[in-house]
Short mmCIF file of C-alpha atoms (C1' of nucleotides) in Angstrom, two decimals:
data_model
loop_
_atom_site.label_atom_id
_atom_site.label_comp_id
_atom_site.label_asym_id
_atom_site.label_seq_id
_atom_site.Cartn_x
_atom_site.Cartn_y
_atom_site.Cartn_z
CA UNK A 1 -33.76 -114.86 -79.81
CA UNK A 2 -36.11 -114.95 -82.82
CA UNK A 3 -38.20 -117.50 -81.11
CA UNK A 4 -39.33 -114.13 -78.74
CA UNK A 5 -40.24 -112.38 -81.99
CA UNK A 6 -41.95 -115.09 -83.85
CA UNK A 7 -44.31 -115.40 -80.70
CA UNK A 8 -45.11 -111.65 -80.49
CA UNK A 9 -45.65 -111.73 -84.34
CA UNK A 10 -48.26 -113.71 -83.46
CA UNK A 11 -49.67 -112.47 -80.85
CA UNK A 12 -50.41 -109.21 -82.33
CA UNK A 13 -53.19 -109.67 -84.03
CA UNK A 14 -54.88 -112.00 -81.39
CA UNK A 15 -54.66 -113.04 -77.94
CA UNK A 16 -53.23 -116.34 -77.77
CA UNK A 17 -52.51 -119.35 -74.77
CA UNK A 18 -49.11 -121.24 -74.94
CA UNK A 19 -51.34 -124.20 -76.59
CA UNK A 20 -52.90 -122.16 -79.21
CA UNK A 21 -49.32 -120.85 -80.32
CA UNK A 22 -48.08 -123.89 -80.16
CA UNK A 23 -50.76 -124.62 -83.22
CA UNK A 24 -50.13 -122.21 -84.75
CA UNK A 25 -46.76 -122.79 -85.02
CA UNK A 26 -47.87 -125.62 -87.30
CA UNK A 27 -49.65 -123.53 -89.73
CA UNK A 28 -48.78 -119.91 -91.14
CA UNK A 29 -45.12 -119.77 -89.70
CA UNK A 30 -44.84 -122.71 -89.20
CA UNK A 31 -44.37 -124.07 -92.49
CA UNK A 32 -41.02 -123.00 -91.70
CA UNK A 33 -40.16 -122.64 -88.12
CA UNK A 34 -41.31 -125.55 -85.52
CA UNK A 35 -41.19 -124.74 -81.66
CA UNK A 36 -42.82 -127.25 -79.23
CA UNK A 37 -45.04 -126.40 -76.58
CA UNK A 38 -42.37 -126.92 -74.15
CA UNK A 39 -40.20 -123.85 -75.61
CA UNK A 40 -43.33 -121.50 -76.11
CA UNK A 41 -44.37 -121.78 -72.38
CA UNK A 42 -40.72 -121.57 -71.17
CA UNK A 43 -40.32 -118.30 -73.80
CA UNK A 44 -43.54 -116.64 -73.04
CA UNK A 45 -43.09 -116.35 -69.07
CA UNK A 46 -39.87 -114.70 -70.04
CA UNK A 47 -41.79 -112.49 -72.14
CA UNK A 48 -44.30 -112.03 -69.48
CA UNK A 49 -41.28 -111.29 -67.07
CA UNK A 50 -40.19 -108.97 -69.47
CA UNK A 51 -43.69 -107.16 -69.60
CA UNK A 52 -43.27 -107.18 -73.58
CA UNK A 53 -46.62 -109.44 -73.05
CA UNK A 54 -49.61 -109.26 -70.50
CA UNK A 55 -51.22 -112.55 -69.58
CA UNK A 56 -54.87 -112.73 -68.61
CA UNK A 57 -56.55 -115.94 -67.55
CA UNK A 58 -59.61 -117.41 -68.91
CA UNK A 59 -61.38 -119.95 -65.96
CA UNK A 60 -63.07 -122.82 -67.82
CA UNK A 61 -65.06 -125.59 -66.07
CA UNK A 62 -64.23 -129.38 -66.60
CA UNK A 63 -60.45 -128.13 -68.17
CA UNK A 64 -57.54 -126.29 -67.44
CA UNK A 65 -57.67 -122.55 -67.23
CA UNK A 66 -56.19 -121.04 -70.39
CA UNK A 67 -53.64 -118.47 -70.11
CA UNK A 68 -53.74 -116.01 -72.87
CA UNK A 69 -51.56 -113.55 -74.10
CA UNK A 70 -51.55 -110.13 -75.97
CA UNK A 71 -48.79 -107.45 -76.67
CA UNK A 72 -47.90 -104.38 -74.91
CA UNK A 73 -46.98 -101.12 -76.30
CA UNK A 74 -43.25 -102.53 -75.29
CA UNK A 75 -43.12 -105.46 -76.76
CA UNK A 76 -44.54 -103.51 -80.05
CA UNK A 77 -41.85 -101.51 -79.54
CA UNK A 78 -39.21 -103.97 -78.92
CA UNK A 79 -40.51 -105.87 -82.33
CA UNK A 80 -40.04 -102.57 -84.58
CA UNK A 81 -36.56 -102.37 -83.31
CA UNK A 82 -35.79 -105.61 -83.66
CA UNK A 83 -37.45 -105.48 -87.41
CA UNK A 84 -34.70 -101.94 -87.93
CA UNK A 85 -31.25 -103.78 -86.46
CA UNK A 86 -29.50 -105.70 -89.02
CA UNK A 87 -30.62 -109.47 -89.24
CA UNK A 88 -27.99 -111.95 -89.80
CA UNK A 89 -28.10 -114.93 -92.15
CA UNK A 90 -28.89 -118.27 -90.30
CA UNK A 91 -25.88 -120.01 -89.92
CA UNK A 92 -26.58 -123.44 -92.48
CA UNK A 93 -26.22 -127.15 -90.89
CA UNK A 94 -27.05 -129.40 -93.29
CA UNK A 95 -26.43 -133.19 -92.63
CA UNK A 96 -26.29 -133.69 -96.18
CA UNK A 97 -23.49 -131.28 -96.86
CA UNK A 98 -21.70 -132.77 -94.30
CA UNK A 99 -22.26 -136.31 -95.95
CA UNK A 100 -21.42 -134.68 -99.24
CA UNK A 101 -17.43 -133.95 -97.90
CA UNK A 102 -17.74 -137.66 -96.38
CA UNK A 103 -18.03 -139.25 -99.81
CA UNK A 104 -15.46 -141.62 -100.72
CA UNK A 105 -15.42 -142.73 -97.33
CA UNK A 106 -19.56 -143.77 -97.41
CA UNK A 107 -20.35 -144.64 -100.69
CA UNK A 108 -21.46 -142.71 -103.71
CA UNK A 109 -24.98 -145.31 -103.69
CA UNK A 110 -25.71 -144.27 -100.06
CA UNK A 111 -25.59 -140.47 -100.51
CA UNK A 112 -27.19 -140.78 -103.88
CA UNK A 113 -30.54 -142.77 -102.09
CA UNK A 114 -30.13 -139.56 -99.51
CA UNK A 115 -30.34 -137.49 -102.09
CA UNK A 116 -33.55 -139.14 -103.89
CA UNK A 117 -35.22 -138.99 -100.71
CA UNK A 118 -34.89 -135.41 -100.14
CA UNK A 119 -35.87 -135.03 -103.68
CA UNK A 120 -39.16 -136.64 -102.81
CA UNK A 121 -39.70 -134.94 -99.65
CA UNK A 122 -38.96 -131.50 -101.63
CA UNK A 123 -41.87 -132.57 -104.09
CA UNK A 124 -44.14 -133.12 -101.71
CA UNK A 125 -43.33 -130.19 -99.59
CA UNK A 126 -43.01 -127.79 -102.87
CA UNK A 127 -46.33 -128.54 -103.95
CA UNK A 128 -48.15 -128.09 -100.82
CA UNK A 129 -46.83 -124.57 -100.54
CA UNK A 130 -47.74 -124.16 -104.18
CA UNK A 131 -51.43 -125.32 -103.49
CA UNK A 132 -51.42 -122.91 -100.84
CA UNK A 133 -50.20 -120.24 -102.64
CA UNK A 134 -53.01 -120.50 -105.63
CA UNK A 135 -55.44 -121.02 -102.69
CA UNK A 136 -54.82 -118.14 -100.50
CA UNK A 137 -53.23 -115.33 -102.61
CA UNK A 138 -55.28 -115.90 -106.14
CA UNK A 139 -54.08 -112.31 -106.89
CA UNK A 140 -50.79 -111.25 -105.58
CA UNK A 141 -50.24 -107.56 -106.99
CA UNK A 142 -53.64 -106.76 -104.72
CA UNK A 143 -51.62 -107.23 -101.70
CA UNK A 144 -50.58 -105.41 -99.34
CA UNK A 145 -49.75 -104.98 -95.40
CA UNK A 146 -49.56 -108.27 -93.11
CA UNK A 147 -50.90 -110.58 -96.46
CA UNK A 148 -48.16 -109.25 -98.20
CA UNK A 149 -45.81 -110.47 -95.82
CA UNK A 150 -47.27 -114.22 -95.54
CA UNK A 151 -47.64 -113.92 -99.30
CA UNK A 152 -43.45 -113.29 -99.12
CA UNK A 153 -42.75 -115.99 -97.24
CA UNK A 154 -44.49 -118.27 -98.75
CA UNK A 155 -42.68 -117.57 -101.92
CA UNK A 156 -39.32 -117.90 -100.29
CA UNK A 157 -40.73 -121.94 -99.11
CA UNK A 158 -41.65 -122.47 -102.75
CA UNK A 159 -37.95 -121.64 -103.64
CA UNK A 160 -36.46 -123.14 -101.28
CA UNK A 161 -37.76 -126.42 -101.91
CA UNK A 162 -37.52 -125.65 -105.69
CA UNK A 163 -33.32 -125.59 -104.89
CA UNK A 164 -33.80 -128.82 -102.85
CA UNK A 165 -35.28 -130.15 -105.87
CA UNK A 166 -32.68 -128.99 -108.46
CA UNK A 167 -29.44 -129.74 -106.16
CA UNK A 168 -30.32 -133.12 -105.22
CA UNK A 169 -31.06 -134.00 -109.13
CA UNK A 170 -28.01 -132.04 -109.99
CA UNK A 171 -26.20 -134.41 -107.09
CA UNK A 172 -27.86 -137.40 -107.73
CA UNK A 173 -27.12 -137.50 -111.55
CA UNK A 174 -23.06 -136.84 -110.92
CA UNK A 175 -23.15 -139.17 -108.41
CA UNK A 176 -24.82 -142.24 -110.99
CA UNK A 177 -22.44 -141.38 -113.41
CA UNK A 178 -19.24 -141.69 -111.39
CA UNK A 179 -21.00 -144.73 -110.09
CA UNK A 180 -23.34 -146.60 -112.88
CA UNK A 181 -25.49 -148.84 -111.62
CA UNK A 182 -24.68 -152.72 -113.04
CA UNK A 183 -27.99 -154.47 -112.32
CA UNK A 184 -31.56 -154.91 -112.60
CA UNK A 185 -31.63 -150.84 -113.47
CA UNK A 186 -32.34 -149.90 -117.53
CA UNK B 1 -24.96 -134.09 -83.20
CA UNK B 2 -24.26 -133.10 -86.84
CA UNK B 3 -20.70 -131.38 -86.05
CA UNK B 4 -19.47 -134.70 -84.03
CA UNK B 5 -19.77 -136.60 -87.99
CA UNK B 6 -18.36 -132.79 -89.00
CA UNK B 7 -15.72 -133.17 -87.45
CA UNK B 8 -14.66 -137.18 -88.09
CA UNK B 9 -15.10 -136.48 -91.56
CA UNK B 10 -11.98 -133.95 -91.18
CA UNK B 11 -10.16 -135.92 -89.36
CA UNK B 12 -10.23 -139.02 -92.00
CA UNK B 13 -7.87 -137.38 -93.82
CA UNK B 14 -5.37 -136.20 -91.82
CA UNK B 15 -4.46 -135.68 -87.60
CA UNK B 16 -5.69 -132.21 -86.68
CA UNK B 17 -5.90 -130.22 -83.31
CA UNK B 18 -8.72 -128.56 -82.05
CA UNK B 19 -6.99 -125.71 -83.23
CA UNK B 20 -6.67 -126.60 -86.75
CA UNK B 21 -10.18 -127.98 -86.61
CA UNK B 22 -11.37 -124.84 -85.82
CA UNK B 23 -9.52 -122.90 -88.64
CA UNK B 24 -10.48 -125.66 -90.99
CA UNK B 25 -14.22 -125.09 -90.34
CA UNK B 26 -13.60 -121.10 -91.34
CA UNK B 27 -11.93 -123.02 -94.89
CA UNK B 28 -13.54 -126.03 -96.81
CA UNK B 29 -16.91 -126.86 -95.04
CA UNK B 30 -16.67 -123.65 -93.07
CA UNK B 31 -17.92 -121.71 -96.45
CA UNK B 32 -21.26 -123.14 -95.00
CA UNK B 33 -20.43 -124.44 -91.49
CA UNK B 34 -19.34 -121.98 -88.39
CA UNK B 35 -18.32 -123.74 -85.06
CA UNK B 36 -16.58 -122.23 -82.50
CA UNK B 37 -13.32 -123.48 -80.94
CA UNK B 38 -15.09 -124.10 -77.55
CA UNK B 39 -17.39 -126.38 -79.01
CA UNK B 40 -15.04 -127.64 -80.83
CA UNK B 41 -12.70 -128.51 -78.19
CA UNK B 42 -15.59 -129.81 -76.13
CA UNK B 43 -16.81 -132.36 -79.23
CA UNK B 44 -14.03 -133.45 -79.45
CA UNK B 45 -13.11 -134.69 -75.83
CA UNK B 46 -16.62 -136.56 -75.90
CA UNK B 47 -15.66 -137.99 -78.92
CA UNK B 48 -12.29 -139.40 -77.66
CA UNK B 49 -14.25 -140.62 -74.60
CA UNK B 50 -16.52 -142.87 -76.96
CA UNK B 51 -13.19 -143.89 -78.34
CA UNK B 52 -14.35 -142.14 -81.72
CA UNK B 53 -11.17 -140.34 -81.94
CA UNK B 54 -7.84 -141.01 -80.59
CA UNK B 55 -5.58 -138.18 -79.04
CA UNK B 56 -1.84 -137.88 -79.70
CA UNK B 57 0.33 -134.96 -77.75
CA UNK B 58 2.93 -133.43 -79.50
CA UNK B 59 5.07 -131.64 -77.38
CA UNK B 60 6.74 -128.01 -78.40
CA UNK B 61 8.47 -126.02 -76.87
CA UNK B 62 7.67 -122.62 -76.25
CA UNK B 63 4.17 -122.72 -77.37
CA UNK B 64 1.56 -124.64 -75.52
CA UNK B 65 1.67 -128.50 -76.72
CA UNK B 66 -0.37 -129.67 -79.84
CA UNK B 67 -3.22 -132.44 -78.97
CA UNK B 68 -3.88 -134.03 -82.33
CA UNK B 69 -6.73 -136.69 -83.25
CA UNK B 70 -7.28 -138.95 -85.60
CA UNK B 71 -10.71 -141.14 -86.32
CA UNK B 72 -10.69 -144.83 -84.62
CA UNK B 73 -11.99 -147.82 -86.85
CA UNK B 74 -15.38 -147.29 -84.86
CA UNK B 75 -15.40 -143.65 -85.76
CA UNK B 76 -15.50 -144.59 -89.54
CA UNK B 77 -18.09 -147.39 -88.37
CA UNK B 78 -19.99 -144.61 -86.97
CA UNK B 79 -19.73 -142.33 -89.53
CA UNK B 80 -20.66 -144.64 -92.40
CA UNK B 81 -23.76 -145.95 -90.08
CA UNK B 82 -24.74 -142.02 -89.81
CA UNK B 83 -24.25 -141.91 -93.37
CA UNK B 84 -26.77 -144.72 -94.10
CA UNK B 85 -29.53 -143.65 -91.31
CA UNK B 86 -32.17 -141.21 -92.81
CA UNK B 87 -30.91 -137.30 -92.71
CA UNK B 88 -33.83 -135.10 -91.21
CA UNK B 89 -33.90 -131.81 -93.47
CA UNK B 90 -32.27 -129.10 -90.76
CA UNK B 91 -35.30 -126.69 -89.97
CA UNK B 92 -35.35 -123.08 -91.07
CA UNK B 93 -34.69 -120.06 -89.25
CA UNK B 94 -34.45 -116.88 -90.64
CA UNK B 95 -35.08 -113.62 -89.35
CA UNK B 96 -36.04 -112.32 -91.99
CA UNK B 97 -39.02 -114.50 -92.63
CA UNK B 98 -40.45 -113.60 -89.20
CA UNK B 99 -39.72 -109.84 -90.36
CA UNK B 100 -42.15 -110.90 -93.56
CA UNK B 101 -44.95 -111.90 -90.99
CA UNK B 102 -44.43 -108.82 -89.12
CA UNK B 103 -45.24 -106.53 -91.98
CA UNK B 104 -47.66 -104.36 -91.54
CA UNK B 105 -46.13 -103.56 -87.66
CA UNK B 106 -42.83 -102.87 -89.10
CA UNK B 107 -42.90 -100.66 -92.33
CA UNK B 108 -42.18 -102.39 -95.88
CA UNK B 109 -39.57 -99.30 -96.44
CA UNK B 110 -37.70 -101.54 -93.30
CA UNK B 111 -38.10 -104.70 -94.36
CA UNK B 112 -36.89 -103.69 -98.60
CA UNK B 113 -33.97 -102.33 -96.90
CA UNK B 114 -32.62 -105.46 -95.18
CA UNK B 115 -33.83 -107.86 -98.30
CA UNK B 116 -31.91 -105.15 -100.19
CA UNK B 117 -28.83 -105.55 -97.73
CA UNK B 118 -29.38 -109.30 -97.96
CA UNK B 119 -28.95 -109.52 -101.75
CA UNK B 120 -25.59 -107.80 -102.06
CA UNK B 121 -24.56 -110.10 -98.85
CA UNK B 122 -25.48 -113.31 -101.23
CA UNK B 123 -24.34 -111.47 -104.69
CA UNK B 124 -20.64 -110.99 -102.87
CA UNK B 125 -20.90 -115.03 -101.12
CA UNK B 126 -22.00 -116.33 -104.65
CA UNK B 127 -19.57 -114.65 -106.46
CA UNK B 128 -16.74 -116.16 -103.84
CA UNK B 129 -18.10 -119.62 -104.20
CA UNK B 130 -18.48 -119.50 -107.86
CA UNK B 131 -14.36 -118.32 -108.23
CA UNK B 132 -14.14 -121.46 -105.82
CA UNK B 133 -15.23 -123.60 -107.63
CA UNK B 134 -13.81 -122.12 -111.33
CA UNK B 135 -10.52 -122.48 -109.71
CA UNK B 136 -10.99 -125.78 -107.81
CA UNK B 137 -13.00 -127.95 -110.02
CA UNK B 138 -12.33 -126.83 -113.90
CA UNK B 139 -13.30 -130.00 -114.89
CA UNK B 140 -16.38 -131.69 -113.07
CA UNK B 141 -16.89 -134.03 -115.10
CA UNK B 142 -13.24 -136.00 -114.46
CA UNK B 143 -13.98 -135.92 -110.24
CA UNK B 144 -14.16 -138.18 -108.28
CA UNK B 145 -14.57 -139.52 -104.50
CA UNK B 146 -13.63 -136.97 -102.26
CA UNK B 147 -13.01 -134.45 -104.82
CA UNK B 148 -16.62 -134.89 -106.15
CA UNK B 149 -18.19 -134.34 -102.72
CA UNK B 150 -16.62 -130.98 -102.10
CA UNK B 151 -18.03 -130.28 -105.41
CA UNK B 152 -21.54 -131.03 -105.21
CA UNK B 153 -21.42 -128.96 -101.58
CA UNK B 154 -20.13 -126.01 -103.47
CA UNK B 155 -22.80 -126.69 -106.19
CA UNK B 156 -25.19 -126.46 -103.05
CA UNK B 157 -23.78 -123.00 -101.54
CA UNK B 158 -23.91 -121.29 -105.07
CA UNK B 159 -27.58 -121.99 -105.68
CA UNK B 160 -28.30 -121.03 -102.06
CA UNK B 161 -27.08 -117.79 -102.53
CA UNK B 162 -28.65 -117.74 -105.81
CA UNK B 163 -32.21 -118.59 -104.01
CA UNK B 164 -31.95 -115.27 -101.65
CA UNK B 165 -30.55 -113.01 -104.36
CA UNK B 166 -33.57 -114.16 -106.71
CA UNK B 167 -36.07 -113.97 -103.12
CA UNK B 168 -34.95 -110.76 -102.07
CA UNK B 169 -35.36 -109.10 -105.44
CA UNK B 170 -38.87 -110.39 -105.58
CA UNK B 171 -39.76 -109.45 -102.10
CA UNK B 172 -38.05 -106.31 -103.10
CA UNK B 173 -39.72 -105.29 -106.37
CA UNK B 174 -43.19 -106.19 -104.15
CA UNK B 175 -42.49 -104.21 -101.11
CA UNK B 176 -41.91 -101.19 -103.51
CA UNK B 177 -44.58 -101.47 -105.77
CA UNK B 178 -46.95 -101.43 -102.30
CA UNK B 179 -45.06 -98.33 -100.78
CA UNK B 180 -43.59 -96.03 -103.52
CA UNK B 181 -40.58 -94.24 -102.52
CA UNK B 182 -41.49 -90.38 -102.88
CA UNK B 183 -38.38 -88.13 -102.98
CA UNK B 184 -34.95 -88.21 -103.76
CA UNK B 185 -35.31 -91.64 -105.81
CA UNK B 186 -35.81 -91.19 -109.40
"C1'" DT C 1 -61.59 -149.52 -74.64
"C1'" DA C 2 -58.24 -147.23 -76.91
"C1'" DA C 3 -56.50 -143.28 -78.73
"C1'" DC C 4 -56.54 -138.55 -79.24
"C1'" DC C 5 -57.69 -133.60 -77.88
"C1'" DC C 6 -57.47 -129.92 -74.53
"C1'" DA C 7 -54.13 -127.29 -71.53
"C1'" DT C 8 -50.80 -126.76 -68.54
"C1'" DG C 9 -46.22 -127.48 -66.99
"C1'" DT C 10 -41.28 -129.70 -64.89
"C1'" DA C 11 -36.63 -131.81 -65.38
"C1'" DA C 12 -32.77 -133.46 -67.63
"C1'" DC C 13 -30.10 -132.99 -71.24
"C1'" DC C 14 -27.67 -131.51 -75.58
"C1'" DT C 15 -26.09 -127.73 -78.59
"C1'" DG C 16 -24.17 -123.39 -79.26
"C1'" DT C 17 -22.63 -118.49 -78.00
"C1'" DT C 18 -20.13 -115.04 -75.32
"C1'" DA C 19 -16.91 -113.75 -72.24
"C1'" DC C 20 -12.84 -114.71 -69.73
"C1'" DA C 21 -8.05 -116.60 -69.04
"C1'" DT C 22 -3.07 -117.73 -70.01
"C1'" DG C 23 1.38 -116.83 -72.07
"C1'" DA C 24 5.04 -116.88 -75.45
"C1'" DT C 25 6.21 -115.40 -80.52
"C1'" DT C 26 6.11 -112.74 -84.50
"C1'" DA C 27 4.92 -109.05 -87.69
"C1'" DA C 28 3.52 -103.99 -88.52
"C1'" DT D 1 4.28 -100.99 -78.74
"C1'" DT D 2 0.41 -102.77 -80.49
"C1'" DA D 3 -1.81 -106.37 -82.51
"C1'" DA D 4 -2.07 -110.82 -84.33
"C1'" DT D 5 -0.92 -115.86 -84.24
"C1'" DC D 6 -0.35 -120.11 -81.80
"C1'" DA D 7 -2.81 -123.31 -78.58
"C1'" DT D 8 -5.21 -124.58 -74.97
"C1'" DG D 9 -9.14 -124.36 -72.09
"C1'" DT D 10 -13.25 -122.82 -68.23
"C1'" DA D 11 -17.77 -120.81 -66.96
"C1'" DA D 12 -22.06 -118.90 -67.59
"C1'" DC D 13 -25.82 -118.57 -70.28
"C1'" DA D 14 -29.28 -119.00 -74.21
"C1'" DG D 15 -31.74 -121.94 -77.25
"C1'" DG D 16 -33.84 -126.30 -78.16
"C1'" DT D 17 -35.14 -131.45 -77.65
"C1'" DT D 18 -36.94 -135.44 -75.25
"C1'" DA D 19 -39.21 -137.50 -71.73
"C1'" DC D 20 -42.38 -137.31 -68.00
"C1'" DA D 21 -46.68 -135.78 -65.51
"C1'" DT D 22 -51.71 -134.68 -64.89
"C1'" DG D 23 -56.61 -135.35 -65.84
"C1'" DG D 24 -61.14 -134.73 -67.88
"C1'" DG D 25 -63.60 -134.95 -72.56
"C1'" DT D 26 -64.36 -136.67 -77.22
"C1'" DT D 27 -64.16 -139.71 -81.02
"C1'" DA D 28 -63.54 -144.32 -83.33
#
DNA sequence: TAACCCATGTAACCTGTTACATGATTAA
DNA sequence: TTAATCATGTAACAGGTTACATGGGTTA
């Protein structure tokens, strides 16, 4: 369902296609949600069905036609109720907390590299966000409306790859002790 | 595909029914976990047609019979092969971080409310786990194995909760500072 | 010449939720 | 007598992934 609201997030500022969303879905938001193509054309003709969004095509010579979007005064509506109900939490599925309750059947050395990889990957990730932050929002008490908002949410990335970070150390070092490497490791 | 492993990893330790499978997930790995007892029930007859699991009737009388399963040998091949193949960090979808992009459509006084309503829903979750694991684990230092794993996911669910209590607050204190609350609120 | 970008989609499939269905037993 | 517990499932739908399809234009 929050696919629908993601899209006329988007869409609210600017007219969009299907393909441009799908881009953008790999830069603001989508630092933290992914949707391919596939989903956003499927979702937006039920949008469209829905008349939350109004299509208008734009001909083009020697390509495709594009198909862009904008919201209506419904959809707006629909998005400020949807903002006023009650969210609920995601629900969490973690491979690695299900690996975590398979240890002593896989060994404490294979979770442990699992653990050191998503360490890495955090990193990465963590200081990416970070670099973005400092880039785009140099002074965060000036903020205010939709800045605000992708200010926000970039903060919650930064600490949620800051608790990657920490757990999988915190993991990593219980799981070396229990398990000392013999070899070839000072 | 992550519940399939889910599930085996239950099932190492003792024969379980769909039934108790499904109660179990509301117990140890349910704390982060949810799966339904239709999906359940539906995992797990794919899994006993790849011969992952093996099915054993218990009859009773008066109540409907039990169907219990226990993991094959290929199941724990399976599930130590899963264990060893790289875990792809489970993508994020929140509501309320699509609420962040929306601000400025939906009004910040909306938005503090449900962060607001969001930190005492992780205070009261933290504060569950953290008894958990006071009463469960006194001594972290001595576990081991299985033990250690249920740990470390624990660990995990604490400083998750401890990430939105600390986000919320922030997103809180912001949102406020931007829209002053007027009357009524010292 | 190969690979990628633009721009749209279809089809099959897997995962997960909601609602419905049965029918006896036990506790409030 | 009402509701909950035990124990199984089916069916319909929503959400999401993977693979396939088209076809010109641009860049290496």
């Amino acid at each position: 369902m929050a696919l629908a609201h993601a899209i006329l997030t988007a869409l609210v500022d600017e007219e969009l296609s299907g393909y441009d969303l799908a881009k953008r879905f790999d830069a603001s938001l989508g630092h933290f949600w992914k949707a391919s193509h596939q989903q956003i054309y499927k979702e937006l003709s039920k949008l469209e069905q829905r008349s939350l969004v109004a299509a208008r095509v734009i001909e083009q010579q020697a390509r495709p036609d594009r198909i862009v979007y904008s919201v209506t005064e419904a959809g707006l509506a629909h998005l400020r109720d949807w903002a006023g109900a009650p969210a609920k939490p995601a629900p969490v599925k973690e491979d690695l907390l299900v690996m975590c309750h398979a240890l002593g059947l896989v060994p404490a050395e294979t979770l442990r590299t699992q653990m050191m990889k998503r360490n890495a990957y955090a990193r990465e990730r963590m200081e990416m966000l970070q670099r973005l932050e400092a880039k785009l929002f140099p002074d965060p008490a000036a903020l205010k409306g939709r800045a605000l908002g992708q200010y926000l949410s970039l903060r919650g990335g930064v600490r949620y790859e800051r608790l990657w970070i920490d757990w999988s150390e915190e993991c990593s070092a219980l799981l070396e002790a229990r398990e000392p490497r013999l070899k070839g490791h000072p």
